[in-house]
Amino acid sequence: MAARGAFITLEGGEGAGKTTQLRRLAERLRKAGREVVETREPGGTPSAERLRAVLLEGGPWEPVTQALLHFAARREHVTGLILPSLAAGRVVLSDRFADSTLAYQCHGLGLPRAVWDRLAEVTLEGLRPDLTLILDLPVERGLARAAARGGNNRYERLPEAFHARVRAGFRAIAAAEPRRCAVVDADADPETVAARVAAVVAERLPGLLP
Ligand code: TYD
């Protein structure tokens, strides 16, 4: 059997800095000799990117529909990119994954957890991240960062109370699965957060980073 790579996901609310941190972590891993695939959700394959446009700019969709669309995009991503990359021994870094649906649609919008469980079962082929980094910072700080970079998608426009539920949701996920998840304090400059992220990866997945 081919050596399986590692699957690392970055999660967090708006403006948490996932995209920047993902790029920095990828650089570190490549310097350490790893083959790295950088990807994101919704999206990651051409077919899933088409669903991304529908999700973020189309609609409005009610919560079950949102979950169906996110998991439809995720199915394309899992089968078309993530599983083949892991089978080839690569490290896959994904900007968001299934925890985002749990935090945004379930905790944020009230979608029942049982719906998430059923969609995850038919979609994910049993795939779970080896490590999930939850970048955490106060809601108002994240929304201010997101506004400063000019983002204005459907979710960013939702009220602060929604984003507070999303943040609490991510923290609850981490508390429920402490072996898979690590909460990283993201309320600092990118350099500092990158060092925190690298320290967690080195500790949780020994052998990936020197
Ligand atoms: P994106 O522009 O990638 O935002 P960010 O930089 O904050 O990650 O847009 C993704 C948006 O989609 C984001 O607002 C979160 C939302 N989302 C969900 O609501 N559910 C999901 O399952 C996923 C993957 C994303």
CSV table of C-alpha atoms and ligand atoms in Angstrom, one decimal:
chain,number,residue,atom,x,y,z
A,1,MET,CA,0.0,0.0,0.0
A,2,ALA,CA,1.3,3.5,-0.8
A,3,ALA,CA,2.2,5.7,2.1
A,4,ARG,CA,-0.7,7.9,3.0
A,5,GLY,CA,0.0,11.6,3.2
A,6,ALA,CA,-1.6,13.8,5.8
A,7,PHE,CA,-4.8,15.8,5.7
A,8,ILE,CA,-4.8,19.1,7.6
A,9,THR,CA,-7.7,21.5,7.7
A,10,LEU,CA,-7.8,25.2,8.7
A,11,GLU,CA,-11.0,26.4,10.2
A,12,GLY,CA,-12.4,29.6,11.7
A,13,GLY,CA,-14.7,32.5,11.3
A,14,GLU,CA,-14.5,35.4,8.9
A,15,GLY,CA,-11.2,37.2,8.9
A,16,ALA,CA,-9.4,34.6,11.0
A,17,GLY,CA,-6.4,34.5,8.6
A,18,LYS,CA,-6.8,31.0,7.4
A,19,THR,CA,-5.7,31.7,3.9
A,20,THR,CA,-2.5,33.5,4.9
A,21,GLN,CA,-1.7,30.8,7.5
A,22,LEU,CA,-2.3,28.0,5.0
A,23,ARG,CA,0.2,29.5,2.6
A,24,ARG,CA,2.8,29.9,5.3
A,25,LEU,CA,2.3,26.4,6.5
A,26,ALA,CA,2.6,25.1,3.0
A,27,GLU,CA,5.9,26.9,2.6
A,28,ARG,CA,7.3,25.4,5.8
A,29,LEU,CA,6.2,21.9,4.8
A,30,ARG,CA,7.8,22.3,1.3
A,31,LYS,CA,11.0,23.4,2.9
A,32,ALA,CA,10.9,20.3,5.0
A,33,GLY,CA,10.7,18.3,1.8
A,34,ARG,CA,7.0,17.5,1.7
A,35,GLU,CA,4.8,17.5,-1.4
A,36,VAL,CA,1.9,19.8,-0.5
A,37,VAL,CA,-1.5,20.4,-2.1
A,38,GLU,CA,-3.1,23.7,-1.1
A,39,THR,CA,-6.9,23.8,-1.5
A,40,ARG,CA,-10.1,25.3,-0.2
A,41,GLU,CA,-13.8,24.9,0.3
A,42,PRO,CA,-16.2,25.5,-1.1
A,43,GLY,CA,-14.2,24.6,-4.2
A,44,GLY,CA,-10.9,22.8,-4.8
A,45,THR,CA,-11.8,21.2,-8.1
A,46,PRO,CA,-13.2,22.9,-11.2
A,47,SER,CA,-16.7,21.3,-10.6
A,48,ALA,CA,-16.7,22.3,-7.0
A,49,GLU,CA,-15.6,25.9,-7.8
A,50,ARG,CA,-18.7,26.2,-10.0
A,51,LEU,CA,-20.8,25.3,-7.0
A,52,ARG,CA,-18.8,27.8,-4.9
A,53,ALA,CA,-20.0,30.7,-7.1
A,54,VAL,CA,-23.6,29.5,-6.8
A,55,LEU,CA,-23.3,29.2,-3.0
A,56,LEU,CA,-21.6,32.5,-2.3
A,57,GLU,CA,-23.4,34.7,-4.7
A,58,GLY,CA,-26.6,32.9,-5.7
A,59,GLY,CA,-29.5,32.0,-3.6
A,60,PRO,CA,-30.6,32.9,-0.9
A,61,TRP,CA,-30.7,29.2,0.1
A,62,GLU,CA,-32.4,27.9,3.1
A,63,PRO,CA,-30.1,25.9,5.5
A,64,VAL,CA,-30.7,22.4,4.3
A,65,THR,CA,-30.1,23.5,0.7
A,66,GLN,CA,-26.9,25.2,1.8
A,67,ALA,CA,-25.7,22.1,3.5
A,68,LEU,CA,-26.6,20.0,0.4
A,69,LEU,CA,-24.7,22.3,-1.8
A,70,HIS,CA,-21.7,22.5,0.5
A,71,PHE,CA,-21.6,18.7,0.7
A,72,ALA,CA,-22.1,18.4,-3.1
A,73,ALA,CA,-19.0,20.6,-3.6
A,74,ARG,CA,-17.2,18.6,-0.9
A,75,ARG,CA,-18.0,15.3,-2.5
A,76,GLU,CA,-16.3,16.5,-5.7
A,77,HIS,CA,-13.4,17.8,-3.7
A,78,VAL,CA,-12.9,14.6,-1.7
A,79,THR,CA,-13.1,12.2,-4.6
A,80,GLY,CA,-11.5,14.4,-7.2
A,81,LEU,CA,-8.6,15.9,-5.2
A,82,ILE,CA,-8.2,15.0,-1.5
A,83,LEU,CA,-8.3,11.2,-1.6
A,84,PRO,CA,-6.1,10.8,-4.7
A,85,SER,CA,-3.5,13.3,-3.2
A,86,LEU,CA,-3.4,11.5,0.1
A,87,ALA,CA,-3.0,8.1,-1.7
A,88,ALA,CA,0.0,9.6,-3.6
A,89,GLY,CA,1.6,10.5,-0.2
A,90,ARG,CA,1.0,14.3,-0.4
A,91,VAL,CA,0.1,16.6,2.5
A,92,VAL,CA,-3.2,18.2,1.8
A,93,LEU,CA,-4.0,21.6,3.4
A,94,SER,CA,-7.6,22.7,3.1
A,95,ASP,CA,-8.9,26.2,3.8
A,96,ARG,CA,-12.2,25.0,5.4
A,97,PHE,CA,-13.8,21.5,5.3
A,98,ALA,CA,-16.8,19.7,6.9
A,99,ASP,CA,-16.4,21.5,10.2
A,100,SER,CA,-17.4,24.7,8.5
A,101,THR,CA,-20.8,23.2,7.6
A,102,LEU,CA,-21.2,22.2,11.3
A,103,ALA,CA,-20.2,25.6,12.5
A,104,TYR,CA,-22.0,27.8,9.9
A,105,GLN,CA,-25.1,25.8,9.0
A,106,CYS,CA,-25.7,23.9,12.2
A,107,HIS,CA,-24.5,26.2,15.0
A,108,GLY,CA,-25.0,29.4,13.0
A,109,LEU,CA,-28.3,28.7,11.2
A,110,GLY,CA,-29.9,25.9,13.3
A,111,LEU,CA,-29.5,23.0,10.9
A,112,PRO,CA,-30.0,19.8,12.9
A,113,ARG,CA,-26.8,17.9,13.6
A,114,ALA,CA,-28.5,14.7,12.4
A,115,VAL,CA,-28.6,16.2,8.9
A,116,TRP,CA,-24.9,16.9,9.0
A,117,ASP,CA,-24.2,13.4,10.2
A,118,ARG,CA,-26.2,11.8,7.3
A,119,LEU,CA,-24.6,14.0,4.6
A,120,ALA,CA,-21.1,13.4,6.0
A,121,GLU,CA,-21.8,9.6,6.0
A,122,VAL,CA,-22.8,9.5,2.3
A,123,THR,CA,-20.2,12.1,1.2
A,124,LEU,CA,-16.9,11.7,3.0
A,125,GLU,CA,-15.9,8.0,2.4
A,126,GLY,CA,-15.0,8.0,6.1
A,127,LEU,CA,-12.4,10.7,5.6
A,128,ARG,CA,-11.5,12.8,8.7
A,129,PRO,CA,-8.7,15.3,8.9
A,130,ASP,CA,-5.6,14.1,10.7
A,131,LEU,CA,-5.4,17.6,12.3
A,132,THR,CA,-7.8,20.5,12.3
A,133,LEU,CA,-6.4,24.0,13.3
A,134,ILE,CA,-9.2,26.3,14.5
A,135,LEU,CA,-8.0,29.9,14.2
A,136,ASP,CA,-9.9,31.7,16.9
A,137,LEU,CA,-10.3,35.4,17.4
A,138,PRO,CA,-13.0,37.8,18.7
A,139,VAL,CA,-15.9,38.2,16.2
A,140,GLU,CA,-15.6,42.0,15.9
A,141,ARG,CA,-11.9,41.7,15.2
A,142,GLY,CA,-12.5,39.1,12.4
A,143,LEU,CA,-15.3,41.0,10.8
A,144,ALA,CA,-13.2,44.2,10.8
A,145,ARG,CA,-10.4,42.3,9.1
A,146,ALA,CA,-12.8,40.8,6.5
A,147,ALA,CA,-14.3,44.3,5.8
A,148,ALA,CA,-10.8,45.8,5.4
A,149,ARG,CA,-9.9,43.2,2.7
A,150,GLY,CA,-13.2,44.1,0.9
A,151,GLY,CA,-14.9,40.8,1.2
A,152,ASN,CA,-18.7,40.9,1.1
A,153,ASN,CA,-20.1,37.4,0.5
A,154,ARG,CA,-23.5,36.2,1.7
A,155,TYR,CA,-22.1,35.0,5.1
A,156,GLU,CA,-20.0,38.1,5.8
A,157,ARG,CA,-23.2,40.1,5.6
A,158,LEU,CA,-25.0,38.2,8.3
A,159,PRO,CA,-25.4,39.8,11.8
A,160,GLU,CA,-22.7,39.7,14.5
A,161,ALA,CA,-24.9,37.3,16.6
A,162,PHE,CA,-24.6,34.7,13.8
A,163,HIS,CA,-20.8,35.0,13.8
A,164,ALA,CA,-20.8,34.6,17.5
A,165,ARG,CA,-22.6,31.3,17.2
A,166,VAL,CA,-20.2,30.2,14.5
A,167,ARG,CA,-17.2,31.0,16.8
A,168,ALA,CA,-18.8,29.1,19.7
A,169,GLY,CA,-19.6,26.3,17.3
A,170,PHE,CA,-15.9,25.9,16.3
A,171,ARG,CA,-14.9,26.0,19.9
A,172,ALA,CA,-17.4,23.3,20.7
A,173,ILE,CA,-16.1,21.1,17.9
A,174,ALA,CA,-12.6,21.5,19.3
A,175,ALA,CA,-13.8,20.6,22.8
A,176,ALA,CA,-15.6,17.5,21.6
A,177,GLU,CA,-12.6,16.2,19.5
A,178,PRO,CA,-9.5,17.4,21.3
A,179,ARG,CA,-7.2,14.8,19.7
A,180,ARG,CA,-8.1,15.9,16.1
A,181,CYS,CA,-8.5,19.7,16.8
A,182,ALA,CA,-6.4,22.4,18.2
A,183,VAL,CA,-7.6,26.0,18.8
A,184,VAL,CA,-4.9,28.5,17.8
A,185,ASP,CA,-5.2,32.1,19.2
A,186,ALA,CA,-5.2,34.1,15.9
A,187,ASP,CA,-5.5,37.5,17.5
A,188,ALA,CA,-1.8,38.4,16.7
A,189,ASP,CA,0.4,39.4,13.8
A,190,PRO,CA,0.7,36.8,11.0
A,191,GLU,CA,4.3,35.9,12.0
A,192,THR,CA,3.3,35.0,15.5
A,193,VAL,CA,0.2,33.0,14.4
A,194,ALA,CA,2.4,31.1,11.9
A,195,ALA,CA,4.8,30.1,14.6
A,196,ARG,CA,1.9,28.9,16.8
A,197,VAL,CA,0.5,26.9,13.8
A,198,ALA,CA,3.9,25.3,13.1
A,199,ALA,CA,4.3,24.4,16.8
A,200,VAL,CA,1.0,22.6,16.8
A,201,VAL,CA,1.7,20.7,13.6
A,202,ALA,CA,5.1,19.7,14.9
A,203,GLU,CA,3.6,18.5,18.1
A,204,ARG,CA,0.5,16.7,16.8
A,205,LEU,CA,1.9,15.2,13.6
A,206,PRO,CA,5.5,14.3,14.5
A,207,GLY,CA,7.8,13.8,11.5
A,208,LEU,CA,6.1,16.3,9.2
A,209,LEU,CA,8.1,19.4,10.3
A,210,PRO,CA,11.7,19.4,11.7
B,1,TYD,P1,-14.6,32.6,1.7
B,1,TYD,O1,-14.5,33.7,0.7
B,1,TYD,O2,-13.7,31.4,1.5
B,1,TYD,O3,-14.5,33.1,3.1
B,1,TYD,P2,-13.3,32.9,4.2
B,1,TYD,O4,-12.2,33.6,3.6
B,1,TYD,O5,-13.9,33.5,5.4
B,1,TYD,O6,-13.1,31.4,4.3
B,1,TYD,O7,-16.1,32.1,1.6
B,1,TYD,C1,-16.5,30.9,2.2
B,1,TYD,C2,-17.8,31.2,2.9
B,1,TYD,O8,-18.6,30.1,2.9
B,1,TYD,C3,-17.5,31.6,4.4
B,1,TYD,O9,-18.3,32.7,4.7
B,1,TYD,C4,-18.0,30.4,5.1
B,1,TYD,C5,-19.0,29.8,4.2
B,1,TYD,N1,-19.1,28.3,4.4
B,1,TYD,C6,-20.2,27.8,5.0
B,1,TYD,O10,-21.1,28.5,5.4
B,1,TYD,N2,-20.3,26.4,5.1
B,1,TYD,C7,-19.4,25.6,4.6
B,1,TYD,O11,-19.5,24.3,4.7
B,1,TYD,C8,-18.2,26.2,4.0
B,1,TYD,C9,-17.1,25.3,3.4
B,1,TYD,C10,-18.1,27.5,3.9
